PDB file of C-alpha atoms in Angstrom:
ATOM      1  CA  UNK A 191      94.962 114.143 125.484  1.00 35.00           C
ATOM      2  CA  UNK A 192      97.843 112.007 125.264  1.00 35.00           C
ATOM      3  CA  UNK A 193      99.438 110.387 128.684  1.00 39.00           C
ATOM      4  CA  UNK A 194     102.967 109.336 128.681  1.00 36.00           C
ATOM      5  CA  UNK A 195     102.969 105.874 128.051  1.00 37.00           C
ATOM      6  CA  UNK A 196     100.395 105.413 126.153  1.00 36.00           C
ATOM      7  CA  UNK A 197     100.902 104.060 122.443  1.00 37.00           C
ATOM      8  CA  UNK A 198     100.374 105.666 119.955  1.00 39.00           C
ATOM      9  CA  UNK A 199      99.743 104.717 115.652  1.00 39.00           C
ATOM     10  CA  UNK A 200     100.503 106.980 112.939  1.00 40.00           C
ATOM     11  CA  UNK A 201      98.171 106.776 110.478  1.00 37.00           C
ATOM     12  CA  UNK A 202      97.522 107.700 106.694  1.00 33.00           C
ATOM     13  CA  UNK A 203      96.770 111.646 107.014  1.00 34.00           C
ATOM     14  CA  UNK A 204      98.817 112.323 109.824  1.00 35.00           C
ATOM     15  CA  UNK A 205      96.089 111.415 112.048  1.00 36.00           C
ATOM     16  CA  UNK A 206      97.633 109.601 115.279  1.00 38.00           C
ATOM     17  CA  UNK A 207      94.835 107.195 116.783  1.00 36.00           C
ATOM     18  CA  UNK A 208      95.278 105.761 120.579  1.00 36.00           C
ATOM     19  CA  UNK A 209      95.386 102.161 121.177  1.00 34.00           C
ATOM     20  CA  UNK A 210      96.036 100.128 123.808  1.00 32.00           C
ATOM     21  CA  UNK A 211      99.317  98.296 122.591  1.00 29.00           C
ATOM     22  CA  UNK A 212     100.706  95.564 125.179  1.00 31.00           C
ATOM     23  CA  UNK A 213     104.329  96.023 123.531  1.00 31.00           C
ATOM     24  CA  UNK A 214     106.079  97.854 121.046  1.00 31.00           C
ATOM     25  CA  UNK A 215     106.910  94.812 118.505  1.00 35.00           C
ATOM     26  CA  UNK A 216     106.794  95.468 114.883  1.00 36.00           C
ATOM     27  CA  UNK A 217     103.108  94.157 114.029  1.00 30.00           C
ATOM     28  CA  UNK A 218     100.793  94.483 117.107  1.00 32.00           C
ATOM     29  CA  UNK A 219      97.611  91.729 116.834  1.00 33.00           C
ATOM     30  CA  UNK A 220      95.089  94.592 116.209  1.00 31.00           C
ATOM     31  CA  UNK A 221      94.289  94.574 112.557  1.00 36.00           C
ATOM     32  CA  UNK A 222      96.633  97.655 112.238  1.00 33.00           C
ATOM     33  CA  UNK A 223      98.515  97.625 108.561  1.00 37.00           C
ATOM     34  CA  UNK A 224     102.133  96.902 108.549  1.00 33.00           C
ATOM     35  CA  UNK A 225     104.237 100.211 107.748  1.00 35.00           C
ATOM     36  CA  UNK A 226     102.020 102.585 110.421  1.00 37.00           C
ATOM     37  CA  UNK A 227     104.339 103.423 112.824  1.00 36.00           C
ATOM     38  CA  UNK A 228     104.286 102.743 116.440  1.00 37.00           C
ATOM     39  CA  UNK A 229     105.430 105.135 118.702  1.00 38.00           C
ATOM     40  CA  UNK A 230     106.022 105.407 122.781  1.00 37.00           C
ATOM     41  CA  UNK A 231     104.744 109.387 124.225  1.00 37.00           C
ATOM     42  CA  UNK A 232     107.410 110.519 126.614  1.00 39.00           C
ATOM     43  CA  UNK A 233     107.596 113.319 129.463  1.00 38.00           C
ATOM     44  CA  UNK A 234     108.995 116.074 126.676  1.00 39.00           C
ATOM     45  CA  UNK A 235     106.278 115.852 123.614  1.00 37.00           C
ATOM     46  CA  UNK A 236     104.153 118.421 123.387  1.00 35.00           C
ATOM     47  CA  UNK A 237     101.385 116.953 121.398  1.00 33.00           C
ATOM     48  CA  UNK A 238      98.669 119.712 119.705  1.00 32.00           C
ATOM     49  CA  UNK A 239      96.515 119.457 116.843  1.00 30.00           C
ATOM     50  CA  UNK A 240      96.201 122.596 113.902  1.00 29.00           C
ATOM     51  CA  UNK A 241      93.694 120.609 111.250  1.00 30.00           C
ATOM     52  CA  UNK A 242      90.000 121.108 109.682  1.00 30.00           C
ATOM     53  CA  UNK A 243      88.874 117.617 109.121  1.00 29.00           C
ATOM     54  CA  UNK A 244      86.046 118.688 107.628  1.00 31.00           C
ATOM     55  CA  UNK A 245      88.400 119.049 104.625  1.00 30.00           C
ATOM     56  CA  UNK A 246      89.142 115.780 102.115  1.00 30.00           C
ATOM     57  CA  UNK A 247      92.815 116.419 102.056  1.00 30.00           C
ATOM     58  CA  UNK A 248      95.496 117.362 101.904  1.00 29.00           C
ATOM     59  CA  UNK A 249      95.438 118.266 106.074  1.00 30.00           C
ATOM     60  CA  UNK A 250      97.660 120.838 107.462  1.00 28.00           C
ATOM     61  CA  UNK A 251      99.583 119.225 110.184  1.00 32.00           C
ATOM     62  CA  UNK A 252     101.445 120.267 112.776  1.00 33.00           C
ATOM     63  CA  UNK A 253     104.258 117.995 113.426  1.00 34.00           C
ATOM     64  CA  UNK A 254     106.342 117.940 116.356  1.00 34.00           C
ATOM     65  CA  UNK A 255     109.688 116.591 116.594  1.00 32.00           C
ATOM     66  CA  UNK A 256     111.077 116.489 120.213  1.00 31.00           C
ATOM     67  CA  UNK A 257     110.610 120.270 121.512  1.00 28.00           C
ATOM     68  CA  UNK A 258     110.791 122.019 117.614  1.00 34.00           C
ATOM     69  CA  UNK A 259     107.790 122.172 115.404  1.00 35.00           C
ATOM     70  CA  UNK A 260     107.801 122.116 111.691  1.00 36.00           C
ATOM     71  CA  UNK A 261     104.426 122.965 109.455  1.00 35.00           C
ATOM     72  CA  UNK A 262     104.090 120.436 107.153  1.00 34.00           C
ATOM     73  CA  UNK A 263     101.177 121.251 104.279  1.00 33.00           C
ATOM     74  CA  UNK A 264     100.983 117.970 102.783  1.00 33.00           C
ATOM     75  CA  UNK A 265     101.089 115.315 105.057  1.00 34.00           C
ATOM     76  CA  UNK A 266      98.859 112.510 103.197  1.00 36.00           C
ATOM     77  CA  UNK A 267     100.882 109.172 104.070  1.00 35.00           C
ATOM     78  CA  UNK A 268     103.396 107.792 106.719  1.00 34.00           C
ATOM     79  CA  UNK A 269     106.639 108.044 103.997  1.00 34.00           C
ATOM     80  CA  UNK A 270     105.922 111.590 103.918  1.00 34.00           C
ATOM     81  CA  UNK A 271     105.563 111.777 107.580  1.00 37.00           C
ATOM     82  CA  UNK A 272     108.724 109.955 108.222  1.00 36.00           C
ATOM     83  CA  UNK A 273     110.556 111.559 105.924  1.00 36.00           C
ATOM     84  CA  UNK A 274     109.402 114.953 106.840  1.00 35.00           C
ATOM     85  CA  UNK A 275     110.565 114.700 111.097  1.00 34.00           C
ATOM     86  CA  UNK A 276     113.253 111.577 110.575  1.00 33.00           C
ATOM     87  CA  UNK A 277     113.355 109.195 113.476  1.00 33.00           C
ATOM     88  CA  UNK A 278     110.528 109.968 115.632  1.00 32.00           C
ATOM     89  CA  UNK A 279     107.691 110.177 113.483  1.00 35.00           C
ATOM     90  CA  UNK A 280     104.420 111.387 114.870  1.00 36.00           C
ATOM     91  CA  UNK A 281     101.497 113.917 114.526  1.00 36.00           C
ATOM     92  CA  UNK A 282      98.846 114.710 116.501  1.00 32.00           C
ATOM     93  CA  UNK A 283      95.280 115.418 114.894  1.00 30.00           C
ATOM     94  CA  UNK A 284      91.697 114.681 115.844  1.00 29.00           C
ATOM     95  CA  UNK A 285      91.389 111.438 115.439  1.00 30.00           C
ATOM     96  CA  UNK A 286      89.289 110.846 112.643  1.00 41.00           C
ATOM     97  CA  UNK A 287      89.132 107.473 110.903  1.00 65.00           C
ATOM     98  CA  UNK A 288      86.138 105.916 110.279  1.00 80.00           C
ATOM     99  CA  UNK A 289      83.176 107.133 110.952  1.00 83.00           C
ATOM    100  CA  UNK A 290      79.160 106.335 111.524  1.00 86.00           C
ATOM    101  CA  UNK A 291      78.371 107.761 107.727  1.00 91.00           C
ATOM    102  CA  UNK A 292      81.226 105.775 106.600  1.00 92.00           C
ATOM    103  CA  UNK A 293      80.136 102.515 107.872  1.00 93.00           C
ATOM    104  CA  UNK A 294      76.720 102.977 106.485  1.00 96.00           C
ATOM    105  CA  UNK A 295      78.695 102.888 103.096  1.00 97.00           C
ATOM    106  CA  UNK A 296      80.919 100.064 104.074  1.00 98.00           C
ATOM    107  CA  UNK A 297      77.371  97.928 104.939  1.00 98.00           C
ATOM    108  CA  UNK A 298      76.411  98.005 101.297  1.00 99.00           C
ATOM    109  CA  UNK A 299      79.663  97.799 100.344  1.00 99.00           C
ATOM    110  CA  UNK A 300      78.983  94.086 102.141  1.00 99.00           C
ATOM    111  CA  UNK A 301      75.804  93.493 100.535  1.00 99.00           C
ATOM    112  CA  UNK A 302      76.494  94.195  97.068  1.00 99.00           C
ATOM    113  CA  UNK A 303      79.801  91.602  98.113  1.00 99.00           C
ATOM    114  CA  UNK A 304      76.936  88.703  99.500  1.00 98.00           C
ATOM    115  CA  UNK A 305      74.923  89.537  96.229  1.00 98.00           C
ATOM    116  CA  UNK A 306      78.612  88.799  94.063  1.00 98.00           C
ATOM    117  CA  UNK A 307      78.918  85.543  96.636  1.00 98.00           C
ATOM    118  CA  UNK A 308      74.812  84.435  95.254  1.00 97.00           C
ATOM    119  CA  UNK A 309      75.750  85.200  91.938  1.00 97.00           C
ATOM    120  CA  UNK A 310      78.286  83.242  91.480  1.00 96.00           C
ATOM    121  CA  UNK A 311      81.249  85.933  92.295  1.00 97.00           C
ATOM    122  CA  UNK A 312      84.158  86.594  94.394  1.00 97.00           C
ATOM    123  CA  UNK A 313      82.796  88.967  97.213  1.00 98.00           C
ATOM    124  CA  UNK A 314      83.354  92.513  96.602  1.00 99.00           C
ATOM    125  CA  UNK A 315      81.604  95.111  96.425  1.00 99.00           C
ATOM    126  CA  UNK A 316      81.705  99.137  95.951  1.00 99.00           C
ATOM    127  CA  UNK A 317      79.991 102.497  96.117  1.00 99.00           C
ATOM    128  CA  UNK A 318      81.272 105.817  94.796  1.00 98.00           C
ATOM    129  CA  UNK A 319      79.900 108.725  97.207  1.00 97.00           C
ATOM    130  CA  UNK A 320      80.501 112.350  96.347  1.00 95.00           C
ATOM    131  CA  UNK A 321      81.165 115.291  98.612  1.00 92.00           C
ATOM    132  CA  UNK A 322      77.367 116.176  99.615  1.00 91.00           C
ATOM    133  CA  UNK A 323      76.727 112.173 100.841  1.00 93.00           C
ATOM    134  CA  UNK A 324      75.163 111.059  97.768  1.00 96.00           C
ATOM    135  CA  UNK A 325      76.098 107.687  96.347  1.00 98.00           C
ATOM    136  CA  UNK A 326      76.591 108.164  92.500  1.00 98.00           C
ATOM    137  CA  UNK A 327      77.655 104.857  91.476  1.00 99.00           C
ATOM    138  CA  UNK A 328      78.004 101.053  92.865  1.00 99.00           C
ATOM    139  CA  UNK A 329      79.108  97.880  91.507  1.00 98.00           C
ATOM    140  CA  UNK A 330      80.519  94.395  92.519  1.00 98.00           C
ATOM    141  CA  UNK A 331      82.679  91.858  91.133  1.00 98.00           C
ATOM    142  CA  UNK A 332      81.919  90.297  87.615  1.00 97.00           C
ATOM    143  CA  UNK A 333      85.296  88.266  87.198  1.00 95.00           C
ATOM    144  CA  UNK A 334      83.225  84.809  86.594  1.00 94.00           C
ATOM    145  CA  UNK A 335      82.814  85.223  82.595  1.00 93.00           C
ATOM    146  CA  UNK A 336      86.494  85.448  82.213  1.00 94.00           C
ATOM    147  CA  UNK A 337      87.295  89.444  82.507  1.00 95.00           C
ATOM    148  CA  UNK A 338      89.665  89.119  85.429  1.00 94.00           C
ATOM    149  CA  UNK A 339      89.719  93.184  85.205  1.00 96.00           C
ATOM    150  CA  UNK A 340      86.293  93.667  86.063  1.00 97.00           C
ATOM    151  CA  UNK A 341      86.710  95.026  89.898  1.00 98.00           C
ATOM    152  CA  UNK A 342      83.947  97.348  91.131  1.00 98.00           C
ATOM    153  CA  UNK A 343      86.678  99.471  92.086  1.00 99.00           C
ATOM    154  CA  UNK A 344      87.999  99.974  88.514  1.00 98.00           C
ATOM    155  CA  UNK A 345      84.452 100.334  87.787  1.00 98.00           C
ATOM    156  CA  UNK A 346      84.397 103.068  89.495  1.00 99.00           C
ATOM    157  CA  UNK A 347      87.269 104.988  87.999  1.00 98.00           C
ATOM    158  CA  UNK A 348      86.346 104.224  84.651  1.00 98.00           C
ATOM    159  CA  UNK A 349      82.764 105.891  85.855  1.00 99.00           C
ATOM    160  CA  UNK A 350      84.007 108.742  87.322  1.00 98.00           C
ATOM    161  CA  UNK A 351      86.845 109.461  84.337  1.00 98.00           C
ATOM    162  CA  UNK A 352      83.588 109.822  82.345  1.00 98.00           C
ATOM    163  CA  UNK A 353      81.013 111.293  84.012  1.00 98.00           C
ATOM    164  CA  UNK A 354      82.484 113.840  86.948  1.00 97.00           C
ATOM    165  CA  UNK A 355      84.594 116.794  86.425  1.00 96.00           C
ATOM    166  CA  UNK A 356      88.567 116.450  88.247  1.00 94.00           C
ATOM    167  CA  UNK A 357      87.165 118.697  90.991  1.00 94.00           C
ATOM    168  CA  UNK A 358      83.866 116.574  92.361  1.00 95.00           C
ATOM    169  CA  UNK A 359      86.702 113.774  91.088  1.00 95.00           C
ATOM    170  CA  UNK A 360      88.915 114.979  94.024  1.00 94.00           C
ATOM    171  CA  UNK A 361      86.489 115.248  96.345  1.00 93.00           C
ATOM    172  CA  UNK A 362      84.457 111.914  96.105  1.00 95.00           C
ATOM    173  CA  UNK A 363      84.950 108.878  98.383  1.00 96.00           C
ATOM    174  CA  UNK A 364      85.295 105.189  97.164  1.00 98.00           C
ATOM    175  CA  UNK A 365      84.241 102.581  99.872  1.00 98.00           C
ATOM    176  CA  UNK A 366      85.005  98.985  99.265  1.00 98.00           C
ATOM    177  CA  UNK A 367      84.374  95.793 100.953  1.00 98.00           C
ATOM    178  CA  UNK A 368      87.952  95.507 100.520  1.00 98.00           C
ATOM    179  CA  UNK A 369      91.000  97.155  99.933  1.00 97.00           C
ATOM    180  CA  UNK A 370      92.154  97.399  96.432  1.00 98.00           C
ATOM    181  CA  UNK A 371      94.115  95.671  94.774  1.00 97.00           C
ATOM    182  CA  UNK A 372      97.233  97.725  92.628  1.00 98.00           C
ATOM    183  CA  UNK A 373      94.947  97.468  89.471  1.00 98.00           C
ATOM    184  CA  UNK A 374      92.357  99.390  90.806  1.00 98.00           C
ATOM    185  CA  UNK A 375      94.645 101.306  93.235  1.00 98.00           C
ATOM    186  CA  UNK A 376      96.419 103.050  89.937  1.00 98.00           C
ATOM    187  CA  UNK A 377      93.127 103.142  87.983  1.00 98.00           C
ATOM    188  CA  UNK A 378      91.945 105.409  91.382  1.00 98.00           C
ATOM    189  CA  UNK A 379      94.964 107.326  91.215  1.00 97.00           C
ATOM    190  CA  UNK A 380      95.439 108.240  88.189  1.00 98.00           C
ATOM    191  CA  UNK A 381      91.779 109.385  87.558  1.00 98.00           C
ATOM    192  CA  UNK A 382      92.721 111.546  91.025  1.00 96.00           C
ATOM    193  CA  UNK A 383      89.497 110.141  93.036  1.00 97.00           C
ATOM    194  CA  UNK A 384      89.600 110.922  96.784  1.00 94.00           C
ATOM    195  CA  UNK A 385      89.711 109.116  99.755  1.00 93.00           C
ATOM    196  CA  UNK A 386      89.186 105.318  99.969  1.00 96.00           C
ATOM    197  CA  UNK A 387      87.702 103.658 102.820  1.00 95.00           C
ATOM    198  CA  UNK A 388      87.381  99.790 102.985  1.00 96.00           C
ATOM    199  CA  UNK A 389      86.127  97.690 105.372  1.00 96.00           C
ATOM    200  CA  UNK A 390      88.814  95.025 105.159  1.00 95.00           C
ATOM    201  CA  UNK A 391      92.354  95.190 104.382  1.00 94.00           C
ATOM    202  CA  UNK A 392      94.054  93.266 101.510  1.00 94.00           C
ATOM    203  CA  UNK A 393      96.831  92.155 104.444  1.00 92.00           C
ATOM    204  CA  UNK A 394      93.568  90.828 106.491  1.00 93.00           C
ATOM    205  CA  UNK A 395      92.359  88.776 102.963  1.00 95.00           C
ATOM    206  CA  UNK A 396      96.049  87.072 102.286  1.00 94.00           C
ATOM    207  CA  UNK A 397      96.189  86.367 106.198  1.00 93.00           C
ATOM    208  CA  UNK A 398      92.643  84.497 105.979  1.00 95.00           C
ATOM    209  CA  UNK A 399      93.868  82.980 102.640  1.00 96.00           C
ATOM    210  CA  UNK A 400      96.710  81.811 104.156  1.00 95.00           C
ATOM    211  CA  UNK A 401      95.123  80.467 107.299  1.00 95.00           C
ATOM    212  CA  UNK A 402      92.514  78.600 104.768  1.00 96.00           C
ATOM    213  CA  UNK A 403      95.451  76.835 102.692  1.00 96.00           C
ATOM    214  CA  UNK A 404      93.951  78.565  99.233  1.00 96.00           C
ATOM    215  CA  UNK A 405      96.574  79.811  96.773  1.00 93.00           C
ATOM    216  CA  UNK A 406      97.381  83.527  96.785  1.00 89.00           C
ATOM    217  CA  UNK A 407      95.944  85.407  93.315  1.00 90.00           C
ATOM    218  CA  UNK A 408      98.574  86.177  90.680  1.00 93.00           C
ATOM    219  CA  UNK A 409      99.457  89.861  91.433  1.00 94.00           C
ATOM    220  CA  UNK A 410     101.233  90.620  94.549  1.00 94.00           C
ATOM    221  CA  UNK A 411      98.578  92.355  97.330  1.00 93.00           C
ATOM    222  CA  UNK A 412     100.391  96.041  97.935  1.00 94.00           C
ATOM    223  CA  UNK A 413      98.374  98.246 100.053  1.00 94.00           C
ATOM    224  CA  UNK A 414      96.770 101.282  98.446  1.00 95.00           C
ATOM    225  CA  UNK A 415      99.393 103.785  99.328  1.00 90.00           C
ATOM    226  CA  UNK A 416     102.073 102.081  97.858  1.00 94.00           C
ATOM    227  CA  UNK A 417     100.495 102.053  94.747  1.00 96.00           C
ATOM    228  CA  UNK A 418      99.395 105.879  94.768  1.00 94.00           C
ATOM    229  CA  UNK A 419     101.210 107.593  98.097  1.00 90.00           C
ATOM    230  CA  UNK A 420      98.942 110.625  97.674  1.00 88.00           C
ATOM    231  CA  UNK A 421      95.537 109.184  98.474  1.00 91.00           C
ATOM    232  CA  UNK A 422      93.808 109.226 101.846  1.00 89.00           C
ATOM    233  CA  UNK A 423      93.024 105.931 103.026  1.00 91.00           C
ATOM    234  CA  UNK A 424      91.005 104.699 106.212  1.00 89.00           C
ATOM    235  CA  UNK A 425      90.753 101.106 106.894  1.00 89.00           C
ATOM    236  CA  UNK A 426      89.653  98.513 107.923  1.00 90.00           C
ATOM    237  CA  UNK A 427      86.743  98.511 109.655  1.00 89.00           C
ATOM    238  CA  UNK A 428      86.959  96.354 112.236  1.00 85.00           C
ATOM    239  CA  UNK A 429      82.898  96.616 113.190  1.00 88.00           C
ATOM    240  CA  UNK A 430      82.774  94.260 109.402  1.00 93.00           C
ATOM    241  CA  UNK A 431      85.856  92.253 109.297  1.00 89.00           C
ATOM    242  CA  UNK A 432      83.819  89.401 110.594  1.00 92.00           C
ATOM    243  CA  UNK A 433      81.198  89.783 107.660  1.00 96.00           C
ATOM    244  CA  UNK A 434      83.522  90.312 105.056  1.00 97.00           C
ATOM    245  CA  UNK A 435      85.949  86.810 106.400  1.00 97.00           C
ATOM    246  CA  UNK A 436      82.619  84.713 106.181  1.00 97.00           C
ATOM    247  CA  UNK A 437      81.976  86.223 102.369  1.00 98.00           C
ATOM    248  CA  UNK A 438      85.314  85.242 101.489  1.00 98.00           C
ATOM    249  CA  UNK A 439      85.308  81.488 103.494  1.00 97.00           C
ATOM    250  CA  UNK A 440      81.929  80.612 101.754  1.00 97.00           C
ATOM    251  CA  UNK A 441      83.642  81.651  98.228  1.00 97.00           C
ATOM    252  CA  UNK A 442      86.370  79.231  98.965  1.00 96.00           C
ATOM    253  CA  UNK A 443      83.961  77.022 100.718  1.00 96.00           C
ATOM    254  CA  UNK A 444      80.854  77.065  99.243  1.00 92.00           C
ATOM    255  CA  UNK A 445      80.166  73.291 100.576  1.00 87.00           C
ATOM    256  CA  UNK A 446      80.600  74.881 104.679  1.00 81.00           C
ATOM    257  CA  UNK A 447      77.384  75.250 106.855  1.00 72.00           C
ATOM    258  CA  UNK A 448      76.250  78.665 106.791  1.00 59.00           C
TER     259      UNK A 448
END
């Protein structure tokens, strides 16, 4: 339960996760992606949750704004959420996020990134897991021959458009070792995959860029949902940001002690 006070993040889903947020400035130093929405419980909310996260999406939220309520069916990403209750946007589900199966995907996510890192690769790697828990399809980068294009993550749509029907489509999971970039963030949408989970967020990979001195790539780093607003997205995993920095310093590197 929610204590006044306490700080709050609104989330992709509706899902409202507690942190523990020293102030309420635009971009709190918690990994937390810029356009989530901080926001400050007081005395009059009446916070409640009416979800089944067992479901992929869309969840059925109830939202509350001040001491009304409004049902909202399709609450997949903040815009919708902030358009749908106006100035004080917030939901309260379960919290969700990510969870123990998920990181178990996320970890070979990783390793099929190192193996992309020994072969010569940029670090990324993916796995394409369908409703019942079974991984169906994996891939990592192969950008060194030239093909710029060839992203596990498109990999994976170009998979899935061919071998699974729109429904098991809709239902699957992509994880990544990170987020994707708009290429393979439209490829995922428009093939209508599921949720994506990645273990590190393409704001986290331009911020260690950036800290390194290397050059930014050539197309502009957008995070998933403003490419395709209607997929559920959980990220990053903090429990691997770590891993997935030092795959992405020795890339740059490659002469640093291990």
């Amino acid at each position: 339960m929610l204590q006044e006070g306490q700080h709050v993040v609104v989330v992709a889903g509706g899902f409202v996760v507690p942190v523990n947020v020293p102030h309420m400035g635009d971009h709190p130093p918690l990994g937390i992606a810029l356009g989530q929405i901080l926001y400050q419980v007081v005395p009059q909310d009446r916070l409640s949750h009416h979800a089944d996260i067992g479901h992929q999406r869309p969840y059925p939220s109830l939202v509350l704004l001040d001491l009304g309520e409004q049902e909202i069916d399709k609450i997949t990403h903040v815009a919708i959420l902030d358009h749908s209750v106006g100035s004080r946007p917030w939901a309260i589900i379960e919290t969700m996020g990510i969870t123990e199966t998920d990181l178990e995907h996320l970890r070979r996510c990783v390793e099929l990134a190192r193996e992309a890192l020994e072969d010569g690769d940029e670090p990324f790697g993916s796995v394409l897991v369908d409703a019942g828990g079974h991984v169906l399809f994996e891939d990592r980068n192969r950008v060194k021959d030239g093909d710029q294009t060839r992203h596990p993550e498109f990999e994976i749509a170009r998979w899935a458009a061919s071998n699974m029907d729109p429904a098991d489509r809709a239902a699957a999971t992509v994880y990544t070792s990170g987020e994707h970039c708009p290429m393979c963030s439209a490829a995922h949408a428009w093939v209508r995959l599921g949720r994506i989970v990645y273990a590190a967020s393409s704001e986290q990979l331009g911020n260690w860029l950036k800290e390194w001195e290397v050059a930014p790539g050539p197309v502009n780093p957008l995070p998933v949902q403003t490419i395709a607003p209607g997929v559920e997205v959980d990220g990053p995993a903090m429990e691997l940001a770590e891993d997935v920095q030092a795959l992405h310093r020795k890339f740059h590197f490659p002469q640093d002690p291990a």
